[in-house]
Amino acid sequence: MSTSAQIGVTGLAVMGRNLARNFARNGYTVAVHNRTATRTRELVAEFGHEGDFVAAETAKEFVAALERPRRLVIMVKAGDPTDAVIQEFAPLLEPGDMIIDGGNAHFADTRRRERELREQGIHFVGTGISGGEEGALHGPSIMPGGSKESYEPLGPMLEKISAKAQDGAPCVTHVGPDGAGHFVKMVHNGIEYADMQLIGEAYQLLRDVAGYSPARIADIFRTWNTGRLDSYLIEITAEVLSHVDAATGKPFVDVVVDQAEQKGTGRWTVQIALDLGVPVSGIAEAVFARSLSGHAALREASRGLAGPKPAALDEAEAAVFADRVEQALYASKIVSYTQGFHEIAAGSAEYGWDIDLGAVSAIWRGGCIIRAAFLDRIRAAYDARPDLPSLLSDETFAREIAAAQDDWREVLVAATRQGVAAPGFAAALAYYDALRAERLPAALTQGQRDFFGAHTYRRVDRDGSFHTLWGGDRSEASA
């Protein structure tokens, strides 16, 4: 077999197949391989007219088809399947070759794999790919990690197949060393969870409090999508809400079981945030909301609990309330991104990645699930101040939050009075209020910890750590 392919893809399920087609459509000769050879032959038979493919039935044939330095993309399930593929192909590669993992791997696994393969002279490029199967085919947002050396021959190819932002910039950048790419993809997915939860809460409030039908709410979301909430998720929300189930004639959303599933990246985002000591309460609430939705027996047993029942507003009141929900949704969305970027910054500092937050926001402007118009403004904020401590420290976002906060609070008052759960909105507002508070109850918490565990505390009026002898004289000693 001749070495004619510039890149190869192994693992030809939907994402891998579409990524291979994307490379071929962009003029690259693509070696394709799958554990089940039938799938390889089917891809070439069905899509061979789209470009040049080299079908390989064995690992040796696949590697032999690749030009040096070999660029081998693996698109298999994260975890043990990924390790198995690496163990199969690594012995066939030579120093300078690279393995690109495009799956949703845990960044800690990516760091381990990169370290192990580096010892063999092989570049391991953990690469976050967002956009689903359509993005993989037509242009995803791509978040590659790994060495700068590996990005030199790989980057131009990724830039060519990536989504393009409205200004024409490719939605890909070298994120940073070892696991940086998969870390950023993980946080991207965490923000995605939060975004979807907030949209869901907005829908529920418009339905139960405003009294609107799904079709009417779809129209509201379409209007919102022409303004500052312009985003892919708002766009598809309108489509889902306007869809009518063909079998029953009911709104589609009313025939779907209300139990949301998850694949794990949102949960990882929260777990790692806890390890880093970063508050991502909005993302956490989104993860917990999906978890709660799945506890059908618990929810059934709790339906008789006391509480108010939603009562729809009149038409004029509903219109005012809908405008307030837009404000609450936008403000809460800013908080979700604020928390996500804080986690990326903390991870970058912890692992020495030196991630450019402005560049990350730039590559999320197209192709990915959370693509949104206001990412241009996030990029501008970080470009102007790379050391920006928080998006809420940016004058423009701070001004918008200030303008939204009264409506944000009124929405939560209405939700509480009407008994409609809005944990994402509430968590976002609590985070905002905690940040701007001059004093937090953490002072009392430290006093309690010192009382029962002699954990010490610091004082506002002098340096050092102190412990109170919690007896009759309450004497204090330096720790």
Coordinates of C-alpha atoms in Angstrom, one line a residue:
M1 CA 0.0 0.0 0.0
S2 CA 1.4 3.4 -1.0
T3 CA 2.0 6.1 1.6
S4 CA -0.4 8.6 0.0
A5 CA -2.7 9.7 2.8
Q6 CA -2.1 13.0 4.6
I7 CA -4.2 12.0 7.6
G8 CA -6.0 8.9 8.8
V9 CA -9.1 8.3 10.9
T10 CA -9.8 5.1 12.8
G11 CA -13.2 4.6 14.4
L12 CA -15.9 5.1 11.8
A13 CA -19.0 5.6 13.8
V14 CA -21.0 8.7 13.0
M15 CA -18.4 11.3 14.3
G16 CA -15.4 9.5 12.9
R17 CA -17.0 8.9 9.5
N18 CA -18.1 12.5 9.2
L19 CA -14.7 13.8 10.3
A20 CA -13.0 11.6 7.6
R21 CA -15.5 13.0 5.0
N22 CA -14.7 16.5 6.1
F23 CA -11.0 16.0 5.6
A24 CA -11.7 14.4 2.2
R25 CA -14.0 17.2 1.1
N26 CA -11.3 19.7 1.9
G27 CA -8.8 18.1 -0.5
Y28 CA -6.9 15.7 1.7
T29 CA -6.3 12.0 1.0
V30 CA -7.7 10.2 4.0
A31 CA -6.8 6.7 5.2
V32 CA -9.8 5.1 6.9
H33 CA -9.9 2.2 9.2
N34 CA -12.4 0.5 11.6
R35 CA -12.2 -2.5 13.8
T36 CA -15.1 -3.9 11.7
A37 CA -13.8 -3.8 8.2
T38 CA -17.4 -3.8 6.8
R39 CA -17.9 -0.2 8.1
T40 CA -14.7 0.9 6.3
R41 CA -15.9 -0.5 3.0
E42 CA -19.3 1.0 3.4
L43 CA -17.9 4.5 4.0
V44 CA -15.8 4.3 0.8
A45 CA -18.7 2.9 -1.2
E46 CA -21.2 5.5 -0.1
F47 CA -19.0 8.6 0.1
G48 CA -16.0 7.8 -2.1
H49 CA -17.2 10.4 -4.6
E50 CA -16.6 13.2 -2.0
G51 CA -12.8 12.9 -2.1
D52 CA -9.8 10.5 -1.9
F53 CA -10.0 7.7 0.6
V54 CA -7.6 4.9 1.2
A55 CA -9.4 2.0 2.8
A56 CA -7.3 -0.1 5.2
E57 CA -8.5 -3.3 6.8
T58 CA -5.6 -3.9 9.2
A59 CA -3.6 -1.6 11.6
K60 CA -0.4 -2.2 9.6
E61 CA -2.1 -1.3 6.3
F62 CA -3.6 1.8 7.9
V63 CA -0.2 3.0 9.3
A64 CA 1.5 2.2 6.0
A65 CA -0.9 4.4 4.1
L66 CA 0.1 7.5 6.0
E67 CA 2.7 10.1 5.0
R68 CA 5.3 11.1 7.5
P69 CA 4.9 12.5 10.0
R70 CA 1.9 10.3 10.4
R71 CA -1.2 11.9 11.6
L72 CA -3.6 9.3 13.0
V73 CA -7.0 10.4 14.4
I74 CA -8.7 8.0 16.8
M75 CA -12.5 8.4 17.2
V76 CA -13.5 5.8 19.6
K77 CA -15.2 5.8 23.0
A78 CA -13.3 7.4 25.9
G79 CA -11.6 5.3 28.5
D80 CA -10.4 1.7 28.0
P81 CA -11.4 1.6 24.2
T82 CA -9.1 4.6 23.6
D83 CA -6.2 2.9 25.5
A84 CA -6.7 -0.3 23.5
V85 CA -6.5 1.6 20.2
I86 CA -3.3 3.4 21.3
Q87 CA -1.7 0.1 22.4
E88 CA -2.6 -1.3 19.0
F89 CA -1.1 1.5 16.9
A90 CA 1.7 3.0 18.9
P91 CA 4.1 0.1 18.3
L92 CA 3.7 0.7 14.5
L93 CA 4.6 4.3 14.7
E94 CA 7.9 6.1 14.6
P95 CA 9.3 9.1 16.5
G96 CA 7.7 12.3 15.2
D97 CA 4.4 10.7 14.3
M98 CA 1.3 11.8 16.1
I99 CA -1.9 10.3 17.5
I100 CA -4.8 12.7 17.7
D101 CA -7.6 11.7 20.1
G102 CA -10.8 13.4 19.1
G103 CA -13.0 11.7 21.7
N104 CA -14.4 13.2 24.9
A105 CA -11.6 11.9 27.0
H106 CA -11.0 13.0 30.6
F107 CA -8.1 15.4 30.5
A108 CA -6.2 13.5 33.2
D109 CA -6.2 10.4 30.9
T110 CA -4.9 12.7 28.1
R111 CA -2.1 13.9 30.3
R112 CA -1.1 10.4 31.2
R113 CA -1.2 9.2 27.5
E114 CA 0.7 12.3 26.3
R115 CA 3.4 11.6 28.9
E116 CA 3.7 7.9 28.1
L117 CA 3.8 8.4 24.3
R118 CA 6.3 11.3 24.6
E119 CA 8.7 8.8 26.1
Q120 CA 8.4 6.9 22.8
G121 CA 8.9 10.0 20.7
I122 CA 5.3 10.0 19.6
H123 CA 3.2 13.2 19.9
F124 CA -0.2 12.7 21.5
V125 CA -2.7 15.4 20.7
G126 CA -5.8 15.4 22.9
T127 CA -8.3 17.3 20.8
G128 CA -11.7 18.5 21.9
I129 CA -14.2 18.5 19.0
S130 CA -17.6 20.3 19.4
G131 CA -20.5 20.5 17.0
G132 CA -21.9 17.0 17.0
E133 CA -22.2 14.9 13.8
E134 CA -23.2 17.9 11.7
G135 CA -20.2 19.9 13.0
A136 CA -17.8 17.0 12.3
L137 CA -19.0 17.0 8.7
H138 CA -19.4 20.7 7.9
G139 CA -16.9 22.3 10.4
P140 CA -16.6 21.9 14.1
S141 CA -15.0 24.0 16.8
I142 CA -11.7 22.3 17.5
M143 CA -9.6 22.5 20.7
P144 CA -6.3 20.7 20.3
G145 CA -3.8 20.3 23.1
G146 CA -0.3 18.7 22.9
S147 CA 3.0 20.1 22.0
K148 CA 3.6 23.2 19.8
E149 CA 5.8 21.0 17.6
S150 CA 2.9 18.7 16.8
Y151 CA 0.6 21.6 16.0
E152 CA 2.9 22.9 13.2
P153 CA 2.1 20.1 10.7
L154 CA -1.4 19.4 12.1
G155 CA -2.7 22.9 12.7
P156 CA -3.2 24.0 9.0
M157 CA -5.3 20.9 8.3
L158 CA -7.5 21.5 11.4
E159 CA -7.9 25.1 10.4
K160 CA -9.1 24.1 7.0
I161 CA -11.8 21.7 8.2
S162 CA -12.9 23.8 11.2
A163 CA -15.9 26.0 11.3
K164 CA -15.3 29.6 10.4
A165 CA -16.5 32.5 12.5
Q166 CA -18.4 35.4 10.8
D167 CA -15.2 37.2 10.3
G168 CA -13.8 34.2 8.5
A169 CA -11.4 33.1 11.3
P170 CA -11.0 29.4 11.7
C171 CA -12.5 28.1 15.0
V172 CA -9.4 26.3 16.1
T173 CA -6.4 27.2 18.1
H174 CA -3.5 25.4 19.9
V175 CA -5.0 25.5 23.4
G176 CA -1.9 24.4 25.3
P177 CA 0.2 21.4 26.4
D178 CA -0.9 17.8 27.2
G179 CA -4.5 17.8 28.5
A180 CA -5.3 21.5 27.9
G181 CA -7.5 20.8 24.8
H182 CA -9.6 18.2 26.5
F183 CA -9.9 20.3 29.7
V184 CA -11.3 23.2 27.7
K185 CA -13.7 20.9 25.8
M186 CA -14.8 19.6 29.2
V187 CA -15.6 23.1 30.5
H188 CA -17.3 23.9 27.2
N189 CA -19.6 21.1 27.8
G190 CA -20.2 22.2 31.4
I191 CA -21.2 25.7 30.1
E192 CA -23.4 23.9 27.6
Y193 CA -25.2 22.1 30.5
A194 CA -25.8 25.4 32.3
D195 CA -27.0 27.1 29.1
M196 CA -29.5 24.4 28.4
Q197 CA -30.8 24.3 31.9
L198 CA -31.3 28.1 31.9
I199 CA -33.2 27.9 28.6
G200 CA -35.3 25.1 30.1
E201 CA -36.1 27.2 33.1
A202 CA -37.1 30.2 30.9
Y203 CA -39.4 27.9 28.9
Q204 CA -41.0 26.5 32.1
L205 CA -41.6 30.0 33.5
L206 CA -43.1 31.2 30.3
R207 CA -45.4 28.2 30.2
D208 CA -46.4 27.9 33.8
V209 CA -46.4 31.5 34.9
A210 CA -47.0 33.4 31.7
G211 CA -49.4 30.7 30.5
Y212 CA -48.0 30.6 27.0
S213 CA -48.3 27.5 24.7
P214 CA -45.1 25.9 23.3
A215 CA -45.8 27.4 19.9
R216 CA -46.1 30.9 21.4
I217 CA -42.9 30.4 23.4
A218 CA -41.2 29.3 20.2
D219 CA -42.0 32.6 18.7
I220 CA -40.6 34.4 21.7
F221 CA -37.4 32.5 21.4
R222 CA -37.2 33.3 17.8
T223 CA -37.5 37.0 18.7
W224 CA -34.8 36.6 21.4
N225 CA -32.5 35.0 18.8
T226 CA -32.5 38.3 16.8
G227 CA -31.0 40.1 19.7
R228 CA -28.3 39.7 22.4
L229 CA -29.3 36.1 23.0
D230 CA -28.5 35.1 19.4
S231 CA -27.1 31.6 19.7
Y232 CA -27.4 28.1 18.3
L233 CA -29.1 26.8 21.4
I234 CA -31.8 29.5 21.4
E235 CA -32.3 28.8 17.6
I236 CA -32.8 25.1 18.0
T237 CA -35.0 25.6 21.1
A238 CA -37.5 27.5 19.0
E239 CA -37.5 24.6 16.5
V240 CA -38.1 22.0 19.2
L241 CA -40.9 24.0 20.8
S242 CA -42.7 24.6 17.5
H243 CA -42.5 20.9 16.5
V244 CA -45.8 19.0 16.6
D245 CA -45.8 15.2 17.2
A246 CA -47.1 13.5 14.1
A247 CA -48.6 10.6 16.0
T248 CA -50.6 12.5 18.5
G249 CA -50.9 16.1 17.2
K250 CA -49.6 17.3 20.5
P251 CA -46.6 19.6 21.0
F252 CA -43.5 17.5 20.7
V253 CA -42.2 18.7 24.0
D254 CA -45.4 17.2 25.7
V255 CA -44.8 13.7 24.5
V256 CA -41.1 13.4 25.5
V257 CA -40.4 11.8 28.9
D258 CA -39.0 14.6 31.1
Q259 CA -35.8 12.8 32.2
A260 CA -32.6 14.3 30.8
E261 CA -29.6 12.1 30.3
Q262 CA -25.9 13.0 30.4
K263 CA -22.7 11.5 29.1
G264 CA -20.4 12.8 31.9
T265 CA -18.5 15.9 30.8
G266 CA -20.8 18.2 32.8
R267 CA -20.2 16.1 35.9
W268 CA -16.5 16.1 35.3
T269 CA -16.6 19.9 35.1
V270 CA -18.1 20.1 38.5
Q271 CA -15.8 17.5 40.0
I272 CA -12.7 19.2 38.7
A273 CA -14.0 22.6 39.8
L274 CA -14.3 21.2 43.4
D275 CA -10.7 19.9 43.2
L276 CA -9.5 23.4 42.0
G277 CA -11.7 25.2 44.5
V278 CA -13.6 27.1 41.8
P279 CA -17.3 27.8 42.4
V280 CA -19.3 26.7 39.3
S281 CA -22.7 26.7 41.0
G282 CA -24.7 27.3 37.9
I283 CA -23.0 24.4 36.1
A284 CA -23.5 22.2 39.2
E285 CA -27.2 23.0 39.4
A286 CA -27.6 22.1 35.7
V287 CA -25.9 18.7 36.4
F288 CA -28.0 18.1 39.5
A289 CA -31.2 19.1 37.7
R290 CA -30.6 16.4 35.1
S291 CA -29.9 14.0 37.9
L292 CA -33.1 14.9 39.8
S293 CA -35.2 14.5 36.6
G294 CA -34.1 10.9 36.3
H295 CA -35.3 9.9 39.8
A296 CA -38.8 9.1 38.6
A297 CA -39.9 7.1 41.7
L298 CA -38.7 9.9 44.0
R299 CA -40.5 12.5 42.0
E300 CA -43.7 10.5 41.9
A301 CA -43.6 10.0 45.7
S302 CA -43.2 13.7 46.2
R303 CA -45.9 15.1 44.0
G304 CA -48.3 15.4 46.9
L305 CA -46.1 17.7 48.8
A306 CA -47.5 21.1 49.8
G307 CA -46.8 24.1 47.7
P308 CA -48.4 26.8 45.5
K309 CA -49.7 25.8 42.1
P310 CA -48.8 28.1 39.1
A311 CA -51.6 30.4 38.0
A312 CA -51.2 32.0 34.6
L313 CA -51.0 35.8 34.3
D314 CA -53.2 37.9 32.2
E315 CA -52.0 38.9 28.7
A316 CA -50.5 42.3 29.7
E317 CA -48.8 40.9 32.8
A318 CA -47.5 37.9 30.8
A319 CA -45.9 40.2 28.2
V320 CA -44.1 42.1 30.9
F321 CA -43.0 38.9 32.6
A322 CA -41.6 37.5 29.4
D323 CA -39.4 40.6 29.0
R324 CA -38.2 40.0 32.6
V325 CA -37.4 36.4 31.8
E326 CA -35.2 37.5 28.9
Q327 CA -33.3 39.7 31.3
A328 CA -32.9 36.9 33.8
L329 CA -31.8 34.4 31.1
Y330 CA -29.2 36.8 29.7
A331 CA -27.8 37.7 33.2
S332 CA -27.6 34.1 34.3
K333 CA -25.9 33.2 31.0
I334 CA -23.2 35.7 31.6
V335 CA -22.7 34.2 35.1
S336 CA -22.4 30.7 33.6
Y337 CA -19.7 31.8 31.2
T338 CA -18.0 33.7 34.0
Q339 CA -17.8 30.5 36.0
G340 CA -16.6 28.4 33.1
F341 CA -13.8 30.8 32.2
H342 CA -12.8 31.0 35.8
E343 CA -12.4 27.3 35.9
I344 CA -10.3 27.3 32.7
A345 CA -8.1 30.0 34.1
A346 CA -7.6 28.0 37.4
G347 CA -6.8 24.8 35.5
S348 CA -4.4 26.7 33.3
A349 CA -2.6 28.0 36.4
E350 CA -2.6 24.7 38.2
Y351 CA -1.2 22.7 35.2
G352 CA 1.0 25.4 33.7
W353 CA -0.9 25.5 30.4
D354 CA -0.9 29.3 29.8
I355 CA -4.3 29.2 28.1
D356 CA -5.4 32.3 26.2
L357 CA -9.0 32.9 27.3
G358 CA -9.6 35.3 24.4
A359 CA -8.5 32.7 21.9
V360 CA -10.8 30.1 23.5
S361 CA -13.8 32.4 23.3
A362 CA -12.9 33.1 19.7
I363 CA -12.9 29.5 18.6
W364 CA -16.3 29.0 20.3
R365 CA -17.9 31.5 17.9
G366 CA -18.7 28.9 15.3
G367 CA -19.2 25.2 15.0
C368 CA -19.7 24.4 18.6
I369 CA -22.9 23.8 20.6
I370 CA -22.6 27.0 22.7
R371 CA -21.8 29.3 19.8
A372 CA -23.3 32.6 20.5
A373 CA -23.1 36.2 19.2
F374 CA -21.9 37.6 22.6
L375 CA -18.7 35.4 22.4
D376 CA -17.3 38.2 20.2
R377 CA -17.6 40.5 23.2
I378 CA -16.1 38.0 25.5
R379 CA -13.1 37.7 23.2
A380 CA -12.8 41.5 23.1
A381 CA -13.0 41.7 26.9
Y382 CA -10.1 39.2 27.3
D383 CA -8.1 40.7 24.4
A384 CA -8.3 44.1 26.1
R385 CA -7.4 42.7 29.5
P386 CA -5.8 39.3 29.5
D387 CA -5.6 39.4 33.3
L388 CA -9.4 40.2 33.6
P389 CA -10.3 38.5 36.9
S390 CA -13.9 37.9 35.9
L391 CA -16.2 38.6 33.0
L392 CA -18.3 40.5 35.6
S393 CA -15.3 42.9 36.0
D394 CA -15.7 43.9 32.4
E395 CA -17.4 47.3 32.2
T396 CA -19.9 46.3 29.5
F397 CA -21.0 43.1 31.1
A398 CA -21.2 44.7 34.5
R399 CA -23.4 47.4 33.1
E400 CA -25.7 44.9 31.5
I401 CA -26.0 42.9 34.7
A402 CA -26.8 46.0 36.6
A403 CA -29.6 46.8 34.1
A404 CA -31.0 43.3 34.3
Q405 CA -30.8 42.7 38.0
D406 CA -34.2 44.1 39.1
D407 CA -36.0 41.9 36.5
W408 CA -33.8 39.0 37.4
R409 CA -34.9 39.3 41.0
E410 CA -38.5 39.7 40.1
V411 CA -38.5 36.6 38.0
L412 CA -37.2 34.6 41.0
V413 CA -39.8 36.1 43.3
A414 CA -42.5 35.1 40.8
A415 CA -41.0 31.6 40.5
T416 CA -40.9 31.1 44.3
R417 CA -44.5 32.4 44.8
Q418 CA -45.8 30.2 42.0
G419 CA -43.8 27.1 43.0
V420 CA -41.8 26.8 39.7
A421 CA -38.3 25.5 40.3
A422 CA -35.6 27.8 38.8
P423 CA -32.3 26.5 40.3
G424 CA -30.1 27.8 37.5
F425 CA -31.4 31.3 37.7
A426 CA -31.3 31.2 41.5
A427 CA -27.7 29.9 41.6
A428 CA -26.5 32.5 39.2
L429 CA -28.0 35.3 41.2
A430 CA -26.7 33.9 44.5
Y431 CA -23.2 33.8 42.9
Y432 CA -23.5 37.4 41.7
D433 CA -24.7 38.6 45.1
A434 CA -22.0 36.7 47.0
L435 CA -19.3 38.2 44.8
R436 CA -20.5 41.8 45.4
A437 CA -21.1 41.3 49.2
E438 CA -18.7 43.2 51.5
R439 CA -18.9 40.4 54.1
L440 CA -19.9 36.8 53.8
P441 CA -21.0 34.3 56.5
A442 CA -17.7 32.5 56.0
A443 CA -16.5 34.4 59.1
L444 CA -19.0 32.5 61.2
T445 CA -18.1 29.3 59.4
Q446 CA -14.5 29.8 60.4
G447 CA -15.6 30.4 64.0
Q448 CA -17.5 27.2 64.1
R449 CA -14.6 25.3 62.6
D450 CA -12.3 26.7 65.2
F451 CA -14.8 25.8 68.0
F452 CA -15.2 22.1 67.1
G453 CA -11.9 21.4 65.4
A454 CA -9.4 24.0 66.4
H455 CA -8.9 24.8 62.7
T456 CA -7.8 28.4 63.5
Y457 CA -8.9 31.6 61.8
R458 CA -7.4 34.8 60.5
R459 CA -8.3 38.3 61.7
V460 CA -9.1 41.5 59.8
D461 CA -6.9 43.6 62.1
R462 CA -3.6 41.8 62.2
D463 CA -1.6 39.1 60.4
G464 CA -1.3 35.5 61.4
S465 CA -3.5 32.5 62.3
F466 CA -5.3 32.4 65.6
H467 CA -7.2 29.9 67.8
T468 CA -9.7 30.7 70.6
L469 CA -9.7 28.5 73.7
W470 CA -13.4 27.9 73.7
G471 CA -13.8 27.7 77.5
G472 CA -15.0 30.1 80.1
D473 CA -12.4 32.8 79.5
R474 CA -12.5 32.6 75.7
S475 CA -8.8 33.4 75.6
E476 CA -7.0 33.7 72.2
A477 CA -3.7 32.3 71.2
S478 CA -1.6 32.6 68.0
A479 CA -1.5 29.4 66.1

